[in-house]
PDB file of C-alpha atoms in Angstrom:
ATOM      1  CA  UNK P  72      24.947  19.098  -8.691  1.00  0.00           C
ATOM      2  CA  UNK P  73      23.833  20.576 -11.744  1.00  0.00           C
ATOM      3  CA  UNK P  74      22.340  24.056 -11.802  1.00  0.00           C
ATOM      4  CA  UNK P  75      18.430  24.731 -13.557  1.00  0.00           C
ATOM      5  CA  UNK P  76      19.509  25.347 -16.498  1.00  0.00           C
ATOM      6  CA  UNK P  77      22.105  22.612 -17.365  1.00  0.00           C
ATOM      7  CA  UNK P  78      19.483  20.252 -16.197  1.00  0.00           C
ATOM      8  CA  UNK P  79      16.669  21.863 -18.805  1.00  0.00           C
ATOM      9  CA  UNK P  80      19.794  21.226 -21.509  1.00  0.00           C
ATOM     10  CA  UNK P  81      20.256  17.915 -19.955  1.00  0.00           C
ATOM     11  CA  UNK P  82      16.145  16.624 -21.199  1.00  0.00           C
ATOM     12  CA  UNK P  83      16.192  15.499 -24.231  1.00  0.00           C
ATOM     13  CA  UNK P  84      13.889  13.533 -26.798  1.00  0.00           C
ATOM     14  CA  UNK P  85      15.877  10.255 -24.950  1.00  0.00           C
ATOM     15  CA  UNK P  86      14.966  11.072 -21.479  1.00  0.00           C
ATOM     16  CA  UNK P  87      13.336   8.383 -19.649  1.00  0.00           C
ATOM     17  CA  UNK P  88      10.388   9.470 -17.072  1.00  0.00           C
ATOM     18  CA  UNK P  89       9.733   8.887 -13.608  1.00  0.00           C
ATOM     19  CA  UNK P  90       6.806  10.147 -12.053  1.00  0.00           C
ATOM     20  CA  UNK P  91       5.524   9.929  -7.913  1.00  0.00           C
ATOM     21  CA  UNK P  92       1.595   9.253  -8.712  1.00  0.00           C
ATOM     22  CA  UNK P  93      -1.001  10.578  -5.670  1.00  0.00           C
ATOM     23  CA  UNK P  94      -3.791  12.431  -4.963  1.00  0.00           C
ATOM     24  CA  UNK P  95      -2.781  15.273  -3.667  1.00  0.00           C
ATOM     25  CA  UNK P  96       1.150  15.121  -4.401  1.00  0.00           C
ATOM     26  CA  UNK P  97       1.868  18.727  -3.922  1.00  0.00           C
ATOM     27  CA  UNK P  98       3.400  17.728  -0.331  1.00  0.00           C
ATOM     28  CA  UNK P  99       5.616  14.768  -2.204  1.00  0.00           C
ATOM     29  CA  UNK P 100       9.302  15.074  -1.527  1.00  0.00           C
ATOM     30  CA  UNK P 101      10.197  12.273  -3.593  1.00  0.00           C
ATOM     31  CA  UNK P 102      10.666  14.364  -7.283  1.00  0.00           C
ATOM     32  CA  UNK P 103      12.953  17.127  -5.328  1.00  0.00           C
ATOM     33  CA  UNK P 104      15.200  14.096  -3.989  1.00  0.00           C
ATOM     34  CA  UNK P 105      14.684  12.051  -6.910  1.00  0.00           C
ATOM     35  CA  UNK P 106      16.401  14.961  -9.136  1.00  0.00           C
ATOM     36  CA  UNK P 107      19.603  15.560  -6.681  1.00  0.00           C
ATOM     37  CA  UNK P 108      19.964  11.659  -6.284  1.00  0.00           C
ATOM     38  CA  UNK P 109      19.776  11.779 -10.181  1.00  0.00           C
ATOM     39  CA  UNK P 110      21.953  14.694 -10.510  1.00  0.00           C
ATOM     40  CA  UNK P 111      24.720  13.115  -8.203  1.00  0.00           C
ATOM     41  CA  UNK P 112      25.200   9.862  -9.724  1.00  0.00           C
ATOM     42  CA  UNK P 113      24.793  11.748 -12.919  1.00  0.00           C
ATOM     43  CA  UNK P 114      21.938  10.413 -14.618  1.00  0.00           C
ATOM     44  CA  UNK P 115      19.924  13.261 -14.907  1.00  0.00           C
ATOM     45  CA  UNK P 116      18.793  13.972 -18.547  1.00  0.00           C
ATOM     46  CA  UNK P 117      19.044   9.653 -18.858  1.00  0.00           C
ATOM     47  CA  UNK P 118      16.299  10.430 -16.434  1.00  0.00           C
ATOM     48  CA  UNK P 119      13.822  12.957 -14.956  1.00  0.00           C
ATOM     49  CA  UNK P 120      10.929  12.687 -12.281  1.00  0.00           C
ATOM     50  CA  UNK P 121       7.753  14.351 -12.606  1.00  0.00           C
ATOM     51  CA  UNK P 122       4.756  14.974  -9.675  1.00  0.00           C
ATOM     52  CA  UNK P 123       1.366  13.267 -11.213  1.00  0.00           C
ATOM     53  CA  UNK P 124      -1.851  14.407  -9.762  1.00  0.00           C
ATOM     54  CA  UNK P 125      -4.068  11.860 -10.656  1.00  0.00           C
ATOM     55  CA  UNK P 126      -7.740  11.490  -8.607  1.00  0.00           C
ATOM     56  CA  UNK P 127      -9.206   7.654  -7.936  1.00  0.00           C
ATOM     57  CA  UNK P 128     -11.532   8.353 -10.804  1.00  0.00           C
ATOM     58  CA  UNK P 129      -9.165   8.780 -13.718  1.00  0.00           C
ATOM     59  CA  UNK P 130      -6.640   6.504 -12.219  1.00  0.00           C
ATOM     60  CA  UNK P 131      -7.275   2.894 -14.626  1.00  0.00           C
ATOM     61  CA  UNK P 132      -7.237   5.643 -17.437  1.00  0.00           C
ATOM     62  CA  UNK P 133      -3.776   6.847 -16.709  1.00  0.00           C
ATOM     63  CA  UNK P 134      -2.238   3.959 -16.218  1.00  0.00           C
ATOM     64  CA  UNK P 135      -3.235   3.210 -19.367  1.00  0.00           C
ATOM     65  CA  UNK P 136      -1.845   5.452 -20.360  1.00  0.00           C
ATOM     66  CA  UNK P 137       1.220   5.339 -19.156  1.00  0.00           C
ATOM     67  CA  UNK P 138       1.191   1.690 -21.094  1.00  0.00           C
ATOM     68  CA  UNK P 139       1.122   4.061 -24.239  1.00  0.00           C
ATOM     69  CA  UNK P 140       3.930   6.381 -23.130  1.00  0.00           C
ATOM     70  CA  UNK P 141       7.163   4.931 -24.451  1.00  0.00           C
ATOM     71  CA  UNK P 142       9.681   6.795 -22.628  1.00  0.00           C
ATOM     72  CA  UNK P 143       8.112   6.247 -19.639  1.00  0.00           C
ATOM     73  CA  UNK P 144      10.476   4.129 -17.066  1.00  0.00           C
ATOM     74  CA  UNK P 145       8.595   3.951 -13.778  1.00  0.00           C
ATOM     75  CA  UNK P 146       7.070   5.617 -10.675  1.00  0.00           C
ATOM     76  CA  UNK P 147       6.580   6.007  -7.064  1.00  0.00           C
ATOM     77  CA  UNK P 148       2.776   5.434  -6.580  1.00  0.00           C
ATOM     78  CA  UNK P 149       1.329   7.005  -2.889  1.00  0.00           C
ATOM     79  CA  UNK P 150      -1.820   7.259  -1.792  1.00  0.00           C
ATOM     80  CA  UNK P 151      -4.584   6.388  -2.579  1.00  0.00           C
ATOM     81  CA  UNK P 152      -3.593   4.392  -5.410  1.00  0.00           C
ATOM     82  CA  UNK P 153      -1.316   1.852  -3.909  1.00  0.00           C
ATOM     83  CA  UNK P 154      -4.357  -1.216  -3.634  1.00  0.00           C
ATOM     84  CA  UNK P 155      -5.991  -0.029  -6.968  1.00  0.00           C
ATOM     85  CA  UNK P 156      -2.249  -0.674  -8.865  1.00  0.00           C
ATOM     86  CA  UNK P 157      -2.202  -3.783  -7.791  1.00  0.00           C
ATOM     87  CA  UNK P 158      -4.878  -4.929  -9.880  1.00  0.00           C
ATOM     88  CA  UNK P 159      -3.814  -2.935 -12.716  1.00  0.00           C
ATOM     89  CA  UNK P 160      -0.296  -3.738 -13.491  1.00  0.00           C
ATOM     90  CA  UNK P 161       1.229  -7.009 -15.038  1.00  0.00           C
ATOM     91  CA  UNK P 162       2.947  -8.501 -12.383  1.00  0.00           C
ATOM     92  CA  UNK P 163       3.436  -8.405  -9.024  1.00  0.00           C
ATOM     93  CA  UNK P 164       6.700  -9.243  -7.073  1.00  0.00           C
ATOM     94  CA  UNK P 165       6.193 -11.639  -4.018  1.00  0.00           C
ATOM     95  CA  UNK P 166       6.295  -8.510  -1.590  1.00  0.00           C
ATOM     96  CA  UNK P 167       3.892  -6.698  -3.416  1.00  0.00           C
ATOM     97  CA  UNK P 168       1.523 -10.114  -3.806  1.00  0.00           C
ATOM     98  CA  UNK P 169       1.861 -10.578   0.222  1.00  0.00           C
ATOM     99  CA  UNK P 170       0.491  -7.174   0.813  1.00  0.00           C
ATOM    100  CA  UNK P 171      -1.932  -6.393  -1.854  1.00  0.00           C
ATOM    101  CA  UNK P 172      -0.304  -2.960  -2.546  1.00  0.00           C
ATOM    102  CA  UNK P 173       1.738  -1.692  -4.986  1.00  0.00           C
ATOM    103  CA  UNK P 174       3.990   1.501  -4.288  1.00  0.00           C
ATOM    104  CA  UNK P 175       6.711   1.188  -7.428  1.00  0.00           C
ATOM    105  CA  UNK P 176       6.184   0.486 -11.317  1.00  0.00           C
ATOM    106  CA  UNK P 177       8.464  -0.500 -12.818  1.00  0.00           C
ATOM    107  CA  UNK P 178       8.400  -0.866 -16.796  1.00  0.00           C
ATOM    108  CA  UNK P 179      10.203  -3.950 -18.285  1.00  0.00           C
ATOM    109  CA  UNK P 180      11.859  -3.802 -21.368  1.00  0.00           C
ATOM    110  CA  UNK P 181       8.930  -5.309 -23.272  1.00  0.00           C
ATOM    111  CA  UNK P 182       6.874  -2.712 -21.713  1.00  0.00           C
ATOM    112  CA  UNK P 183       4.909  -4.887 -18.854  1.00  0.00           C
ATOM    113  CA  UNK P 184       4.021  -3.030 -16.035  1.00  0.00           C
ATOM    114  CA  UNK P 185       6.275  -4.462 -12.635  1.00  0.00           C
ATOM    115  CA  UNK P 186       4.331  -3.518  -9.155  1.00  0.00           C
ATOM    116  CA  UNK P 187       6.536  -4.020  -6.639  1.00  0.00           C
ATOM    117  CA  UNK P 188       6.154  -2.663  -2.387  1.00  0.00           C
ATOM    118  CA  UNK P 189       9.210  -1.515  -0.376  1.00  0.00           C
ATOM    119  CA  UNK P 190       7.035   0.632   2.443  1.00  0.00           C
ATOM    120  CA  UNK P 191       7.434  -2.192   4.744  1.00  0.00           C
ATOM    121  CA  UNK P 192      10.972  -2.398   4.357  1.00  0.00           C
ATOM    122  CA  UNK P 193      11.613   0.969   4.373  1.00  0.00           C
ATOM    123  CA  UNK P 194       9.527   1.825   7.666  1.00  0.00           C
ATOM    124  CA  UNK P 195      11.456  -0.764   9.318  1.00  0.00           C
ATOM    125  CA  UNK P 196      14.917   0.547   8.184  1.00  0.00           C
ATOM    126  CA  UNK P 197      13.601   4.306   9.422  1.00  0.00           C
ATOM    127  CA  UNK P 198      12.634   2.734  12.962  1.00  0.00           C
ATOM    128  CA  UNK P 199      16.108   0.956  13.320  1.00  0.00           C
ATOM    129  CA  UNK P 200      17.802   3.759  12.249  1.00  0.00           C
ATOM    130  CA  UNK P 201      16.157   6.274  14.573  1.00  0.00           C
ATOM    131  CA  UNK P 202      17.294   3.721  17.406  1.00  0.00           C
ATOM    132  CA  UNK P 203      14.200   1.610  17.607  1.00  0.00           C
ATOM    133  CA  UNK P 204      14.103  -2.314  18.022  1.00  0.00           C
ATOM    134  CA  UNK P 205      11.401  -4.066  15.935  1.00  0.00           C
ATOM    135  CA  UNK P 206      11.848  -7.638  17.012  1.00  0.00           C
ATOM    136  CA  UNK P 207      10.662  -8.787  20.466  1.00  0.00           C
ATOM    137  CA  UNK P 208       8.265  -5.378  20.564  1.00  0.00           C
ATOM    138  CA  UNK P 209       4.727  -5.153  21.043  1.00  0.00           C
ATOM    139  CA  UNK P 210       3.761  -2.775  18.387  1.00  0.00           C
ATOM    140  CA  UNK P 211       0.352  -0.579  18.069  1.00  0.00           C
ATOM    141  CA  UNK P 212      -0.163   0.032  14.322  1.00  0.00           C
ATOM    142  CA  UNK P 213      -3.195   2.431  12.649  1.00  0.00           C
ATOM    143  CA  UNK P 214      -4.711   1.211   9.978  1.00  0.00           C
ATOM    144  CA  UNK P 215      -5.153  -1.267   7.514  1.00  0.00           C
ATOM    145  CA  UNK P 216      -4.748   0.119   4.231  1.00  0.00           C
ATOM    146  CA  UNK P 217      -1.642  -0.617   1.390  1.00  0.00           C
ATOM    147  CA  UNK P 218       0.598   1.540   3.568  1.00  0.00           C
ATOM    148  CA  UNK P 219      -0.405   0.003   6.611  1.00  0.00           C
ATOM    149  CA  UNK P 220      -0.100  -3.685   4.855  1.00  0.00           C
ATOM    150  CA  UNK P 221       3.123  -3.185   4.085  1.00  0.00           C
ATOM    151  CA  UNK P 222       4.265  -1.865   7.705  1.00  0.00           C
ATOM    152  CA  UNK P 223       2.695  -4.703   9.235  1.00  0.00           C
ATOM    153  CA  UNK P 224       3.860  -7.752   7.139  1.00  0.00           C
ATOM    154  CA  UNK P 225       7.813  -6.204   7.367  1.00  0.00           C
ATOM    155  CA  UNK P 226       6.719  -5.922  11.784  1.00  0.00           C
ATOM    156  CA  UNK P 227       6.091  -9.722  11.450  1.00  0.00           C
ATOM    157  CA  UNK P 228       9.382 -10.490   9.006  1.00  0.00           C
ATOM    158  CA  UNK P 229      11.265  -8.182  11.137  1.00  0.00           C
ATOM    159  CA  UNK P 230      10.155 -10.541  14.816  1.00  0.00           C
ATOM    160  CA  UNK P 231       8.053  -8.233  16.706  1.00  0.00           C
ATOM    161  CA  UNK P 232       6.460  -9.989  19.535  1.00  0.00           C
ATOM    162  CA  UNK P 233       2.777  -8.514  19.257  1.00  0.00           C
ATOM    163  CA  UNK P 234       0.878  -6.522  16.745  1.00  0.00           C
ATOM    164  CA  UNK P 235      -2.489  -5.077  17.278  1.00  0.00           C
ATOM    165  CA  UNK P 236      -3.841  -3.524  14.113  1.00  0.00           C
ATOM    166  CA  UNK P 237      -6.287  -0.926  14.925  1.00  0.00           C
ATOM    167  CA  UNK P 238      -8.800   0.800  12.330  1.00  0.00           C
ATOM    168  CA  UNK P 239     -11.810   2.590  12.367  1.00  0.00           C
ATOM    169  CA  UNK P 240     -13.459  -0.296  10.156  1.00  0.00           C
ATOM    170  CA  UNK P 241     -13.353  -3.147  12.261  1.00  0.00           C
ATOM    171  CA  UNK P 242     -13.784  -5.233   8.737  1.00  0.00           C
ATOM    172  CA  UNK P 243     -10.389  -4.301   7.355  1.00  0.00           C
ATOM    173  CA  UNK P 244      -8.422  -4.609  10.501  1.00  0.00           C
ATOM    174  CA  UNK P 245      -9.763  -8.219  11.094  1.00  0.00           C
ATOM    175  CA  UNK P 246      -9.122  -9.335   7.352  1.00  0.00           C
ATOM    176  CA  UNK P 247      -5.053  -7.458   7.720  1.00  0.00           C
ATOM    177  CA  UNK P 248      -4.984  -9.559  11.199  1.00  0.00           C
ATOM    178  CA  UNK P 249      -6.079 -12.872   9.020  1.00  0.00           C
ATOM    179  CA  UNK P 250      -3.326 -12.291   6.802  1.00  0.00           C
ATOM    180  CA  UNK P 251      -0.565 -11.755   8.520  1.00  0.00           C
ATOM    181  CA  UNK P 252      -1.526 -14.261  10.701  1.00  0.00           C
ATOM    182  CA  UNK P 253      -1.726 -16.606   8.056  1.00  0.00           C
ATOM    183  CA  UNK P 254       1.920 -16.118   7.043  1.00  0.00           C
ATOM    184  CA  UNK P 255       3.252 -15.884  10.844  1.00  0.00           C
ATOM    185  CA  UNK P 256       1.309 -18.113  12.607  1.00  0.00           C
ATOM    186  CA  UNK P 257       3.549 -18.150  15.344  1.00  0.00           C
ATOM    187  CA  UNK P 258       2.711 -14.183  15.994  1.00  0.00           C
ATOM    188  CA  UNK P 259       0.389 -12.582  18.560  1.00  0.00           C
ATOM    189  CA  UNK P 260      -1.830 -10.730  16.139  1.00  0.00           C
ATOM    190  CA  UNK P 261      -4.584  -8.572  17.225  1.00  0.00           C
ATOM    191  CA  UNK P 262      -7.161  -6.121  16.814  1.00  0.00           C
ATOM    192  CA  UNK P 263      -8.813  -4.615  20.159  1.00  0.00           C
ATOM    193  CA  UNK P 264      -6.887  -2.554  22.212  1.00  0.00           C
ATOM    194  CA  UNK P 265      -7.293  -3.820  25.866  1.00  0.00           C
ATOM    195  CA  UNK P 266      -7.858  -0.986  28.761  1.00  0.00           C
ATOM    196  CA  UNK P 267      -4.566  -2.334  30.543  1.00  0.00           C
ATOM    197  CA  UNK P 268      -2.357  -1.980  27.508  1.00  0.00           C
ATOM    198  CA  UNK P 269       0.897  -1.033  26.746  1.00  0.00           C
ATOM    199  CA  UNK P 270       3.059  -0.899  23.814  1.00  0.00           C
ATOM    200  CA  UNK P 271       6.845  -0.425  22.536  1.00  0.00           C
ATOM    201  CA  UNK P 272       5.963   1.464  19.310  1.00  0.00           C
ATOM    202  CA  UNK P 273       2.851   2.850  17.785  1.00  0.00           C
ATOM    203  CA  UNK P 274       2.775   3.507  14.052  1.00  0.00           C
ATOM    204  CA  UNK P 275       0.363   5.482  12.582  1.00  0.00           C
ATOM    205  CA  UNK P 276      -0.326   4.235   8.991  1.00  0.00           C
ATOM    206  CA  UNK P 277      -3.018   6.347   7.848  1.00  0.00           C
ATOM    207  CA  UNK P 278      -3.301   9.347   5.979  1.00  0.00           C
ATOM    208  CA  UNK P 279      -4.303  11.863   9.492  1.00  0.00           C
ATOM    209  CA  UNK P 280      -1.606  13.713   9.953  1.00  0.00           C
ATOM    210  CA  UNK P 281      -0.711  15.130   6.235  1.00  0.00           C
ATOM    211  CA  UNK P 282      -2.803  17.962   6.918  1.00  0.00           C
ATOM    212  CA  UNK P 283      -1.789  20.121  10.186  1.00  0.00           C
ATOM    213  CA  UNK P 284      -4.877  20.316  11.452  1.00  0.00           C
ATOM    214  CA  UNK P 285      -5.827  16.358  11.315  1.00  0.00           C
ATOM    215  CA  UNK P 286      -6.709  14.775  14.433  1.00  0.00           C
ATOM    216  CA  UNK P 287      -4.356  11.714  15.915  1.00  0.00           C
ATOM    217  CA  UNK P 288      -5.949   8.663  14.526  1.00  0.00           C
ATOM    218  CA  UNK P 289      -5.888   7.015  18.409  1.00  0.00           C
ATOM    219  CA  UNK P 290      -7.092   8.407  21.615  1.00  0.00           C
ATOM    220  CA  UNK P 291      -4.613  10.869  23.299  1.00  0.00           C
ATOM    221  CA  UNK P 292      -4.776   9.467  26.470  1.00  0.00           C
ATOM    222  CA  UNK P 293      -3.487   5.948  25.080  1.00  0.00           C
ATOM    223  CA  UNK P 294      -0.393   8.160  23.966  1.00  0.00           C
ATOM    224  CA  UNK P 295       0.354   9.611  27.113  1.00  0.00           C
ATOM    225  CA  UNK P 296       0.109   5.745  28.435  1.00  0.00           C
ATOM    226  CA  UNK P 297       3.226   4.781  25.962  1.00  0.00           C
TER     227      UNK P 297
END
């Protein structure tokens, strides 16, 4: 791995950047294990990742302005901006259409902006990994933002038996349920969590739980049912 400063004589007026886009991104791992990645397959100076704080507000106003920025290659975009970069990119891949969230750019060589969403995937690979069996499961799942899209359309690929999607607006659970539905139709989706029930996994896809102090976005006695 390369020490700090052969990777400062590494950056040059060629170097391609990456960035990891959220509001806050102070607690982002990604740049830190973006750069050793980068630095083992040695492509660092080709490439360099950069943390972007950038608020809701000025967020359509940096990404274009990243449309401006030449050398700029991609990003990693977390919350909240995965839903707004959906509608503010070029294209969409068919995951990324299916959810209605964006969480990678990537920038073509004729500078269009690519949105593309691997959190589904991802989450699922982390579960099986960790020892835990997606398909035939009845799975609790938090929320129903782009995070929590994702997670829940790669449950239904992935052949879980149930999935009860559980928000604190009622209005965005039932229109998640609707789509997924939609695509499985053969899956037991729902979005009330019955007094008698019990589940294989629960997934918490919202942002409690970034902070220390954040509550658990379900009732503690449900967990102690699991």
């Amino acid at each position: 791995m390369q020490n700090s400063k052969s990777m400062l004589a590494s950056i040059t007026g060629s170097t391609k950047i990456l960035g990891v886009i959220a509001d806050p991104v102070s607690q982002a791992r990604t740049p830190a294990m973006d750069i050793t990645l980068l630095s083992k397959q040695e492509l660092l100076g080709a490439f360099v990742m950069l943390p972007m704080h950038v608020s809701a507000e000025g967020f359509p106003a940096f990404i274009a302005g990243l449309r401006a920025l030449k050398n700029f290659g991609g990003a990693v975009v977390s919350m909240p901006h995965k839903i707004a970069t959906a509608n503010l990119v070029d294209e969409l891949t068919p995951e990324a259409s299916l959810v209605g969230a964006v969480n990678v750019i990537r920038r073509n060589g004729d500078g269009r902006l690519i949105g593309t969403m691997l959190d589904g995937e991802g989450f699922v690979s982390g579960l099986v990994a960790t020892g835990h069996c997606v398909k035939g499961a009845n799975i609790l799942l938090v929320g129903a933002g782009g995070v929590a899209s994702a997670i829940a359309f790669a449950l239904a690929k992935y052949g879980c038996a149930s999935l009860c999607i559980h928000n604190r607006t009622w209005d965005r659970a039932s229109a998640l349920s609707e789509r997924v539905r939609h695509v499985y139709p053969q899956l037991e989706v729902s979005t009330a969590i019955p007094a008698t029930s019990h589940y294989d996994i629960a997934i918490n896809g919202t942002p409690l739980g970034m902070s220390p102090d954040d509550e658990l976005p379900i009732s503690k006695s449900l967990i102690g049912v699991l």
